[in-house]
PDB file of C-alpha atoms in Angstrom:
ATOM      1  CA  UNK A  51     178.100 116.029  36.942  1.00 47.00           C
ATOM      2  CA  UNK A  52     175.116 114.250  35.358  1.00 48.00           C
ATOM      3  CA  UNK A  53     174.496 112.163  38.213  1.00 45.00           C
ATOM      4  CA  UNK A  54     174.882 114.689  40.602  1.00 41.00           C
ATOM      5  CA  UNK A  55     172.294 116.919  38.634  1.00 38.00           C
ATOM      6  CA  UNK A  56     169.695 113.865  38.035  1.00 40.00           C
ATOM      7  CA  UNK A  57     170.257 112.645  41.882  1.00 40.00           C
ATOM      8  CA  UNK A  58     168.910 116.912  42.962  1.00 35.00           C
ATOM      9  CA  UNK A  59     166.216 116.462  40.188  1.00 39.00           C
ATOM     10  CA  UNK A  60     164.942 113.121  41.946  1.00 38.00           C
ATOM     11  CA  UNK A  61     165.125 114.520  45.288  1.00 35.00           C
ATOM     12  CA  UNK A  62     163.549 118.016  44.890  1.00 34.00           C
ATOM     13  CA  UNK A  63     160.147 115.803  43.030  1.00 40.00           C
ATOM     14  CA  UNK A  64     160.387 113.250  45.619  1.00 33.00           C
ATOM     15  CA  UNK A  65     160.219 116.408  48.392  1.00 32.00           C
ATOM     16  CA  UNK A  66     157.427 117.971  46.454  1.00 35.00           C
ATOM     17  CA  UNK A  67     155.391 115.153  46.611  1.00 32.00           C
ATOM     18  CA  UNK A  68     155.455 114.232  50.177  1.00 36.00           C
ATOM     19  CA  UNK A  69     154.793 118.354  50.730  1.00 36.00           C
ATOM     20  CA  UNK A  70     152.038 118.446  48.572  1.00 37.00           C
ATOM     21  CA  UNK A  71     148.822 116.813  50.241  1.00 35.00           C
ATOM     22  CA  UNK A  72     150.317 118.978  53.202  1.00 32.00           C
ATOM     23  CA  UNK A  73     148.177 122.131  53.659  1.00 33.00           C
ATOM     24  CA  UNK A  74     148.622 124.455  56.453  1.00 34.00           C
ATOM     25  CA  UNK A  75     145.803 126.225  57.665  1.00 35.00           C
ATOM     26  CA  UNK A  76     146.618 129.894  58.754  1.00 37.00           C
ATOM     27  CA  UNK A  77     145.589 130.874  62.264  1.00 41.00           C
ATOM     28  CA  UNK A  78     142.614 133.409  62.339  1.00 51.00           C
ATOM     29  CA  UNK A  79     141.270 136.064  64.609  1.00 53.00           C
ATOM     30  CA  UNK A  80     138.744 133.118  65.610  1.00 59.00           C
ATOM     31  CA  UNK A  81     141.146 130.684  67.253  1.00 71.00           C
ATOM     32  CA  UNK A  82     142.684 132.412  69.932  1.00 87.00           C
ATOM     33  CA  UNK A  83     143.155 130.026  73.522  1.00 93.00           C
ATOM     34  CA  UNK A  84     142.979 126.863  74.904  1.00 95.00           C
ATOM     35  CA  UNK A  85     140.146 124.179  74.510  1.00 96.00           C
ATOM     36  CA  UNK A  86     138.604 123.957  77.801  1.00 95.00           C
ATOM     37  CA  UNK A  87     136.318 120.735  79.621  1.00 94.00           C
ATOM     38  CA  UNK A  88     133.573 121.567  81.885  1.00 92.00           C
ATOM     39  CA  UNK A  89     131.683 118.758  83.822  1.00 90.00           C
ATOM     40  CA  UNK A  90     129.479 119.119  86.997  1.00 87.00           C
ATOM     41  CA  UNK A  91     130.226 115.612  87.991  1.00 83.00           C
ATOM     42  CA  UNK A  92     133.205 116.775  90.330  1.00 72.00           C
ATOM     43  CA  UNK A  93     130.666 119.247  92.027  1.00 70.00           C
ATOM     44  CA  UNK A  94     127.131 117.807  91.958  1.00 73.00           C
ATOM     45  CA  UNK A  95     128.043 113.969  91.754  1.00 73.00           C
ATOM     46  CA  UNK A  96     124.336 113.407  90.548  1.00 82.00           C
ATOM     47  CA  UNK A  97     124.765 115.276  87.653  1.00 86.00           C
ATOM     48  CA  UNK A  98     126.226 114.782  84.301  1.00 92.00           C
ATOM     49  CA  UNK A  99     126.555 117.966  82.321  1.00 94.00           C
ATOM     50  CA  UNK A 100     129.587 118.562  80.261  1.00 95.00           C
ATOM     51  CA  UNK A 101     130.864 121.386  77.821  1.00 96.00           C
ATOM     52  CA  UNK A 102     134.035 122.148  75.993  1.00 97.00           C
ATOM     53  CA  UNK A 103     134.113 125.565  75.777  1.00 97.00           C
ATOM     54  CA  UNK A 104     136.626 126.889  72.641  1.00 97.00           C
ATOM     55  CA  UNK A 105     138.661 130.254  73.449  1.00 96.00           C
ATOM     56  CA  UNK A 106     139.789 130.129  77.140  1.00 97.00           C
ATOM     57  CA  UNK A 107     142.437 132.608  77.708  1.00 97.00           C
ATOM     58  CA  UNK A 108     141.771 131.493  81.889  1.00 96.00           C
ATOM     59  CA  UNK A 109     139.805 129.795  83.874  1.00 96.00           C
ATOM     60  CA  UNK A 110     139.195 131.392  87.515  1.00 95.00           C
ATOM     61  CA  UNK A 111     138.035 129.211  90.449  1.00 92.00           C
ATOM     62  CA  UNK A 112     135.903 130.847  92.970  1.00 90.00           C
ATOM     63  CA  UNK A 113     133.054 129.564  95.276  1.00 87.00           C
ATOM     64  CA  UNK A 114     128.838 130.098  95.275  1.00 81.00           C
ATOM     65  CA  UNK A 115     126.770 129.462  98.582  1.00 80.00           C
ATOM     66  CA  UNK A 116     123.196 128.994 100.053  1.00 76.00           C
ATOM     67  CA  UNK A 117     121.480 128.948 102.969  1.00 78.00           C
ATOM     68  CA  UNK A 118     122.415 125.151 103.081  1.00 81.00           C
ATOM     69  CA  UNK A 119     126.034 124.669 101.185  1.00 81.00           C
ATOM     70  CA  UNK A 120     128.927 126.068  99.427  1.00 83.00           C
ATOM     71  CA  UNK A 121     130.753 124.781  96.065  1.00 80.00           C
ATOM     72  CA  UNK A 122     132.813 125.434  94.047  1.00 84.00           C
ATOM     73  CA  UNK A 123     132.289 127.407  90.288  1.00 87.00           C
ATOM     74  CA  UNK A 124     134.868 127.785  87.522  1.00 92.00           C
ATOM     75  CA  UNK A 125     134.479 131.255  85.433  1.00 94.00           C
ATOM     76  CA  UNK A 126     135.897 130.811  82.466  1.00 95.00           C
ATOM     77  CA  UNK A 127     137.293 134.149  80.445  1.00 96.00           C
ATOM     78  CA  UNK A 128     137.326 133.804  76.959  1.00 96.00           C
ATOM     79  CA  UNK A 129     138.115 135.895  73.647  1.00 96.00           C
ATOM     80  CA  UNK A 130     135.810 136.712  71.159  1.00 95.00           C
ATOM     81  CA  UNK A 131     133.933 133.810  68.859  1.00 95.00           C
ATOM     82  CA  UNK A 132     134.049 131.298  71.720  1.00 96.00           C
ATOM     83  CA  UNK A 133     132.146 128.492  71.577  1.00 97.00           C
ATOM     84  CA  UNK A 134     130.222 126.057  73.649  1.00 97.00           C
ATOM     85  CA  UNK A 135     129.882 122.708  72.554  1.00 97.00           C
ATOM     86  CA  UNK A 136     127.469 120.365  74.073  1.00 97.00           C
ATOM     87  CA  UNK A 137     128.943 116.601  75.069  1.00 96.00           C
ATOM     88  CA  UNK A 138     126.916 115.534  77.515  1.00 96.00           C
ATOM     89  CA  UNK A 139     123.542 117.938  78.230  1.00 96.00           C
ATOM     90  CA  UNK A 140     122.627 115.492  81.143  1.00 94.00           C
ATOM     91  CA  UNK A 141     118.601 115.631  80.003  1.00 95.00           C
ATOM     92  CA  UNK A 142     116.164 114.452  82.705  1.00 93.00           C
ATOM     93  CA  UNK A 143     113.304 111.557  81.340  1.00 94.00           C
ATOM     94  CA  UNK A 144     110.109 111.955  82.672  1.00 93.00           C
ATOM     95  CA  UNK A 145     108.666 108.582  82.735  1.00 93.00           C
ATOM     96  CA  UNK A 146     104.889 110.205  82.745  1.00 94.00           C
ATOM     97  CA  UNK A 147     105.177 110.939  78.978  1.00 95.00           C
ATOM     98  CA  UNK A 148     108.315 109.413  77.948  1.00 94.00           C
ATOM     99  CA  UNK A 149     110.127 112.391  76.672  1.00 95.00           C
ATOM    100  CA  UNK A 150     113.482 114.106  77.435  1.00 96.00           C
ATOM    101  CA  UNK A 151     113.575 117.639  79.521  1.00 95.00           C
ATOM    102  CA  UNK A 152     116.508 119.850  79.799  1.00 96.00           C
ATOM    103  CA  UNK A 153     117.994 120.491  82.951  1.00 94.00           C
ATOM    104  CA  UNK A 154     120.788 123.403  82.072  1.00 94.00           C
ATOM    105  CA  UNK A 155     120.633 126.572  80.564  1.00 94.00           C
ATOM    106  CA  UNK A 156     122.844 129.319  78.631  1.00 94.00           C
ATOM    107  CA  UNK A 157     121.541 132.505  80.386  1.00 91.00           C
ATOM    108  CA  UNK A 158     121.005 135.433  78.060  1.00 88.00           C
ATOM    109  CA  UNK A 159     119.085 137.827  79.775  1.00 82.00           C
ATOM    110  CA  UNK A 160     118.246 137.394  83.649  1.00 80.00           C
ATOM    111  CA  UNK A 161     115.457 140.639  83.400  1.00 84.00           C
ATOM    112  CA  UNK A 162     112.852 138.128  81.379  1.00 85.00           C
ATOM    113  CA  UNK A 163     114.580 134.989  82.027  1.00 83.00           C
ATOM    114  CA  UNK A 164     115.259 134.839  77.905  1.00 90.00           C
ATOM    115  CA  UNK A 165     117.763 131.303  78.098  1.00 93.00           C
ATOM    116  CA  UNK A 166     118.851 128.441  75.646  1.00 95.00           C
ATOM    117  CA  UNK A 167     117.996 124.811  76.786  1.00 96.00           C
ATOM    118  CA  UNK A 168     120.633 122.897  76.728  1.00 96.00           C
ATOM    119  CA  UNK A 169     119.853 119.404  74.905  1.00 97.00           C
ATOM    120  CA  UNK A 170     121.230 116.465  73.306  1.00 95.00           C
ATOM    121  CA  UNK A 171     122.663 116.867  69.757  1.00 94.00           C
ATOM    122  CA  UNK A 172     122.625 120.393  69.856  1.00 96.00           C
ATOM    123  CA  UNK A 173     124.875 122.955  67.782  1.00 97.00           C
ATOM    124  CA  UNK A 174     127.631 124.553  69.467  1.00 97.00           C
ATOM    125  CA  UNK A 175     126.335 128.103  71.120  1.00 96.00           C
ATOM    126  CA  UNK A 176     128.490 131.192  69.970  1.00 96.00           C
ATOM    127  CA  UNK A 177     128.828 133.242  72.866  1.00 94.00           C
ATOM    128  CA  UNK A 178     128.338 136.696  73.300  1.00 92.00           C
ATOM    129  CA  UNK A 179     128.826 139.622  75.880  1.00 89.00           C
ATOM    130  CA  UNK A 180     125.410 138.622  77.386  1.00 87.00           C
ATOM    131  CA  UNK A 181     125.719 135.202  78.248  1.00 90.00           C
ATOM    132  CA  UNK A 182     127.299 134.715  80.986  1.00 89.00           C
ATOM    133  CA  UNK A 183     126.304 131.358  82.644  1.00 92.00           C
ATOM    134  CA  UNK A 184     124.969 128.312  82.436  1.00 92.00           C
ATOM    135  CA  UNK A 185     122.936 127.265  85.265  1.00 90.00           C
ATOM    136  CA  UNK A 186     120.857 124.071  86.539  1.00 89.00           C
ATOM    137  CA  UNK A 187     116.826 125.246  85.248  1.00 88.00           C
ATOM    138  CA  UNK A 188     115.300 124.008  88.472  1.00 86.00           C
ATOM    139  CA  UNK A 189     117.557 125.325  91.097  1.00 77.00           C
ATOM    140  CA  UNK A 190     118.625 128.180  89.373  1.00 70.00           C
ATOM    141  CA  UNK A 191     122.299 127.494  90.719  1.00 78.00           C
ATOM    142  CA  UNK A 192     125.073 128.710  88.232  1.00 80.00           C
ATOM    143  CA  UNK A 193     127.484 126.045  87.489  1.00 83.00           C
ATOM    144  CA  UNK A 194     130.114 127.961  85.307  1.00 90.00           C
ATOM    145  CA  UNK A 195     130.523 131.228  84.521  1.00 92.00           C
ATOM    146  CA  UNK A 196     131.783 133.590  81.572  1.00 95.00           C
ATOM    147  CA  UNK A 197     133.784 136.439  80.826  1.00 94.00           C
ATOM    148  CA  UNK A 198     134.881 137.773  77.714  1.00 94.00           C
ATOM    149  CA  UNK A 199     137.953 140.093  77.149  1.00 94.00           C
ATOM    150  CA  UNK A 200     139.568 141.646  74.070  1.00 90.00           C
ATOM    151  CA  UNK A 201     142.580 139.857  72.510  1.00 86.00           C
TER     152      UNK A 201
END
């Protein structure tokens, strides 16, 4: 009976101490979703941008046009507290003065053209209600869309 009682001893420590450095972080309100890649690559083969955009309960596939061409643009729809994180923000060099320009922008408010530049090494952009694109500065195309819905 000794043995039997010493062998459970030994095997409950030995279990605690391969749970222990084990910690399991509870799922928030926050992380709701899939992890998302965006790239502009597969439309605009000249361009480089890419995001990973946190919260995607969809993404939706639709098409844009101009005078000239059509393509294609992804709207993603995303819960609250998604993110965009910046992996590649495909800045333009300007050879004149040897600096870095941003070609993308977040979109916050089309009336007075309020935006965020999109550059290299920047935080990841929260966003809200009112952001809903990113778009190429110069021809003021949209190259992915957002939409946010309640959980």
């Amino acid at each position: 009976m000794r043995k039997y009682l010493a062998f459970v001893l030994v095997l409950v420590s030995v279990l605690c101490l391969f749970g222990c450095d084990k910690v399991e972080t509870p799922l928030t309100n926050d992380e709701m979703g899939t992890e998302e890649v965006f790239t502009t690559k597969g439309v605009w083969p000249d361009t480089s941008l890419q995001v990973k955009v946190s919260n995607v309960k969809e993404v939706k596939t639709g098409t844009n046009s101009n005078d000239m061409e059509t393509w294609e643009v992804k709207t993603f729809v995303v819960y609250p507290n998604a993110k965009v994180t910046v992996e590649n923000a495909d800045m333009i060099f300007n050879a004149d003065d040897g600096k870095k320009y941003p070609q993308w922008a977040v979109m916050i408010n089309p009336d007075n053209n309020e935006r965020i530049d999109i550059v290299d090494d920047m935080q990841p952009i929260q966003l809200t209600k009112d952001m809903r694109y990113i778009y190429h500065i110069e021809g003021t195309v949209a190259g992915i869309y957002f939409e946010m819905v309640e959980p």
